[in-house]
Protein backbone atom coordinates (compact mmCIF):
# COMPACT_ATOMS: atom_id res chain seq x y z
CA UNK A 1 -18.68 2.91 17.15
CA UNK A 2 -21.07 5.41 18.85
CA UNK A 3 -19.88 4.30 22.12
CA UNK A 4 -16.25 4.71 21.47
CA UNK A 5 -16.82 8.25 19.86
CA UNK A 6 -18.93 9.05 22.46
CA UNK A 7 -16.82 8.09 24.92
CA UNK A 8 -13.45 9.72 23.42
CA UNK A 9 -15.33 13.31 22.52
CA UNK A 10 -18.13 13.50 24.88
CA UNK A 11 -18.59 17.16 24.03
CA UNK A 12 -18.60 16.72 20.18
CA UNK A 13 -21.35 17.41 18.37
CA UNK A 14 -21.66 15.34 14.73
CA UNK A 15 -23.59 15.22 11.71
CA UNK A 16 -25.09 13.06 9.44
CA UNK A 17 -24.13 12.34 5.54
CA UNK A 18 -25.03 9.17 3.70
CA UNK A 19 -25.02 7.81 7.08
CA UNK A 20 -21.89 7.98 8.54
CA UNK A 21 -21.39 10.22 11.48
CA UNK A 22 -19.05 13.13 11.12
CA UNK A 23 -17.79 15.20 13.98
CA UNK A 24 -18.02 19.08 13.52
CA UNK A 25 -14.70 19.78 14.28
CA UNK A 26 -13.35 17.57 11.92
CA UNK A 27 -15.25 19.85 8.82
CA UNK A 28 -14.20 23.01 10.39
CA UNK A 29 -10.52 21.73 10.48
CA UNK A 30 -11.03 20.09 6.48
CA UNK A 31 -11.49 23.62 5.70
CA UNK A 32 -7.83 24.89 6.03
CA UNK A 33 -5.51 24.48 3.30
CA UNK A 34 -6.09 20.85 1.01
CA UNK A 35 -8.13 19.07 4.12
CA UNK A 36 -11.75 19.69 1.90
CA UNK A 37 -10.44 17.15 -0.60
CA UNK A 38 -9.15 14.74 2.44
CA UNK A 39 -12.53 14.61 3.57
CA UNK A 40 -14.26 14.40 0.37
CA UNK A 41 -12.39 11.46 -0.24
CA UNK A 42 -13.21 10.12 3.66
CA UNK A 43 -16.39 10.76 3.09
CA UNK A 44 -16.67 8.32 -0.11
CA UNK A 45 -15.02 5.84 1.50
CA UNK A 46 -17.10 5.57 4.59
CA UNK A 47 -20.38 5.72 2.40
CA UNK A 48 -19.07 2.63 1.01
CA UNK A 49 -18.40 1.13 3.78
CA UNK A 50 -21.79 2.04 5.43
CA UNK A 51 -23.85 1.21 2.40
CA UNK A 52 -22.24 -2.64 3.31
CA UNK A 53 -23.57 -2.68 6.42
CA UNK A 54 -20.83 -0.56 8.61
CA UNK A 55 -20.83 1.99 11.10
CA UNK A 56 -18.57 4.79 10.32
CA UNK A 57 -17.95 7.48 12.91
CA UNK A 58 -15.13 10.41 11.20
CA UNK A 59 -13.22 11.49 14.23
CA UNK A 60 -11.84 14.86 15.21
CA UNK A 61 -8.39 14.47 13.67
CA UNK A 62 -6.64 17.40 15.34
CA UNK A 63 -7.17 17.18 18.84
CA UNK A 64 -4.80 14.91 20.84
CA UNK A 65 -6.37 11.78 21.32
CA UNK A 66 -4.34 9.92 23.79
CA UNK A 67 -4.10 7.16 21.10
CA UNK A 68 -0.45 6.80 21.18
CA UNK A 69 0.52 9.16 18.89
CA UNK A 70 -1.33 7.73 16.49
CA UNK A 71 -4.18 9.39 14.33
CA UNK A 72 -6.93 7.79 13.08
CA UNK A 73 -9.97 8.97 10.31
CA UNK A 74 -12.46 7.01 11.69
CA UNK A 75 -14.02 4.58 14.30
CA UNK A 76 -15.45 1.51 12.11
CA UNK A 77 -17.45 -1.37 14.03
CA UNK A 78 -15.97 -0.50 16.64
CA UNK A 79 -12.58 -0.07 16.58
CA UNK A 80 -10.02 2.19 14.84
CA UNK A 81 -9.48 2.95 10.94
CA UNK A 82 -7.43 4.49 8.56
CA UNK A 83 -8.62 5.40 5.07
CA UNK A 84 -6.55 6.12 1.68
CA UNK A 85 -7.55 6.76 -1.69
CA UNK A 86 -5.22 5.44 -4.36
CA UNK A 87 -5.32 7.19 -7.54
CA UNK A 88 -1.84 6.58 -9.27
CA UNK A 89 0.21 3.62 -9.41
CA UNK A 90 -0.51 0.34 -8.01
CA UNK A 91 3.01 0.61 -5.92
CA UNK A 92 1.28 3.49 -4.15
CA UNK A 93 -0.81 1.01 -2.06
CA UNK A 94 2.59 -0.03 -0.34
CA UNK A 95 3.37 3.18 0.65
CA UNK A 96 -0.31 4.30 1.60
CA UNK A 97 0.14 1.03 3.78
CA UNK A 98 2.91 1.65 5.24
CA UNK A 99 2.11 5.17 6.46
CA UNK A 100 -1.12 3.64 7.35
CA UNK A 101 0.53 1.46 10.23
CA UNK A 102 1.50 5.05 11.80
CA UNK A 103 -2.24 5.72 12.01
CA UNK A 104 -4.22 2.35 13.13
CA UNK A 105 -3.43 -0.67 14.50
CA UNK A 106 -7.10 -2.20 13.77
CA UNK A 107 -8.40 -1.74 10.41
CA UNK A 108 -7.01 0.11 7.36
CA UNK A 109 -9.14 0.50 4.10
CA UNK A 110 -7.40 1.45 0.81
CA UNK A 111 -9.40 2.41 -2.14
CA UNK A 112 -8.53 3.13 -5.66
CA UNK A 113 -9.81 4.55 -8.74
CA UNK A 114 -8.05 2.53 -11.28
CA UNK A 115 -9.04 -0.73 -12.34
CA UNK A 116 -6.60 -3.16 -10.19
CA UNK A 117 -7.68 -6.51 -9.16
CA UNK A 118 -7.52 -8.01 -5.79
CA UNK A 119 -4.80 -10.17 -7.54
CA UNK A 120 -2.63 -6.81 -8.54
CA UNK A 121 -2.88 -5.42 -5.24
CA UNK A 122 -1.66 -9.29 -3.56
CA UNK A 123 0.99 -9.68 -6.14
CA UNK A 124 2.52 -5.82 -5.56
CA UNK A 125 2.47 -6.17 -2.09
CA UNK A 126 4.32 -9.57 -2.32
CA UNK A 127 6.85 -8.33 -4.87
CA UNK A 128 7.82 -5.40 -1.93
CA UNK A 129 7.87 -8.27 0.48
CA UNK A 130 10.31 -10.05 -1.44
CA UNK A 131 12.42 -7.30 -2.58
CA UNK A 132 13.10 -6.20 1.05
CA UNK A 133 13.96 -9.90 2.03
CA UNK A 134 16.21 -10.00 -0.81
CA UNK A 135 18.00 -6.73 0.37
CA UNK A 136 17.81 -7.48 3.66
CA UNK A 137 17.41 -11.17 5.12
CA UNK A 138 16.34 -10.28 8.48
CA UNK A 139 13.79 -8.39 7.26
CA UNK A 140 10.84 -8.72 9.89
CA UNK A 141 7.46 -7.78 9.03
CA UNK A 142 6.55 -4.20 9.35
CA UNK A 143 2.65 -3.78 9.94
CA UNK A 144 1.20 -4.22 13.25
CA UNK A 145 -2.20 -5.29 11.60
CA UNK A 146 -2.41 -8.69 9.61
CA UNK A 147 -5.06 -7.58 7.01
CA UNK A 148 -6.36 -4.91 5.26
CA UNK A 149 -9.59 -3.77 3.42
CA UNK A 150 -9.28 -3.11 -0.50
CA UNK A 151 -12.05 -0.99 -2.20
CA UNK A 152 -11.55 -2.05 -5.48
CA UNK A 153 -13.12 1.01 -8.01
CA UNK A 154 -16.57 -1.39 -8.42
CA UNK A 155 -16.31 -0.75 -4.83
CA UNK A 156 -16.44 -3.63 -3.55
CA UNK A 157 -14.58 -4.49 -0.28
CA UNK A 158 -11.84 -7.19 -0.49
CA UNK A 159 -10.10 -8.32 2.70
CA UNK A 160 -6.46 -9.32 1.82
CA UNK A 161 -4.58 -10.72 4.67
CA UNK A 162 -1.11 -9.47 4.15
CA UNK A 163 0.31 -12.36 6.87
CA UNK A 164 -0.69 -14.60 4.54
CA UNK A 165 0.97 -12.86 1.29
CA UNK A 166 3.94 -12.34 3.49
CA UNK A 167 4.56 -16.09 4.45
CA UNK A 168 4.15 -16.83 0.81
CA UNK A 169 6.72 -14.08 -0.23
CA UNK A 170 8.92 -15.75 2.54
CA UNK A 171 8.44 -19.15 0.88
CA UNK A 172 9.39 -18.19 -2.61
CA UNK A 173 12.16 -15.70 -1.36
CA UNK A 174 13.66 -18.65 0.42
């Protein structure tokens, strides 16, 4: 992670919180309009994640990276992540993941509040799998990343592989 960051913002200077590196331009641009909370809620999720043994780098998210368009919170291990913070309904993870795939191709972590089990989260996900493959038989699959991380509100880190839930929604929906 420090070699990528390093690498990508050689002139960036970054701090230290609970561990996980954040660049200084990110928290000056968190402070216009609702960005604090954003990072608030980037922050918890990265102390997480580095209290389990990850390295969490919070990247500039304003400056053009050269990344393809894309925008991502944070380098993780290594390679590219989005973060989201659930706090309503469980169909909100499907949406959170599907804006997600605009952001990183590598890793995307989702964390929630409520109390949903690693079971919820696979079933909701399949039921939007098989209601678009209902509507729509040619339906291919949308995300260019075949897993994703799930903070469940114990947080602990779940890795769901959403290939997998898809080829069983494909299954049943057939």
């Amino acid at each position: 992670s420090r070699r990528l960051a390093k690498k990508l913002f050689p002139n960036e200077i970054w701090d230290t919180e609970n561990g996980v590196k954040i660049s200084k331009t990110r928290r000056a641009e968190s402070e216009k309009g609702n960005e604090p909370a954003k990072l608030k809620r980037e922050i918890y999720l990265s102390t997480i994640l580095r209290k389990a043994g990850h390295s969490v780098w919070l990247i500039p998210e304003k400056k053009n990276m050269n990344l393809g368009g894309r925008r991502p919170d944070a380098i993780v291990d290594g390679l590219f992540a989005e973060m989201k913070l659930v706090t309503g309904q469980r169909k909100k993870i499907w949406d959170r993941l599907v804006y997600a795939t605009t952001q990183s191709k590598d890793y995307v972590f989702i964390a929630t509040d409520k109390n949903y089990s690693v079971q919820n989260v696979i079933n909701t996900i399949k039921g939007k799998f098989m209601k678009a493959l209902s509507d729509n038989p040619k339906y291919a699959y949308p995300f260019e990343f075949e897993e994703f991380f799930f903070i469940s509100c114990d947080k602990e880190i779940h890795r769901i592989h959403l290939k997998e839930v898809w080829n069983a929604a494909k299954i049943k929906g057939a």
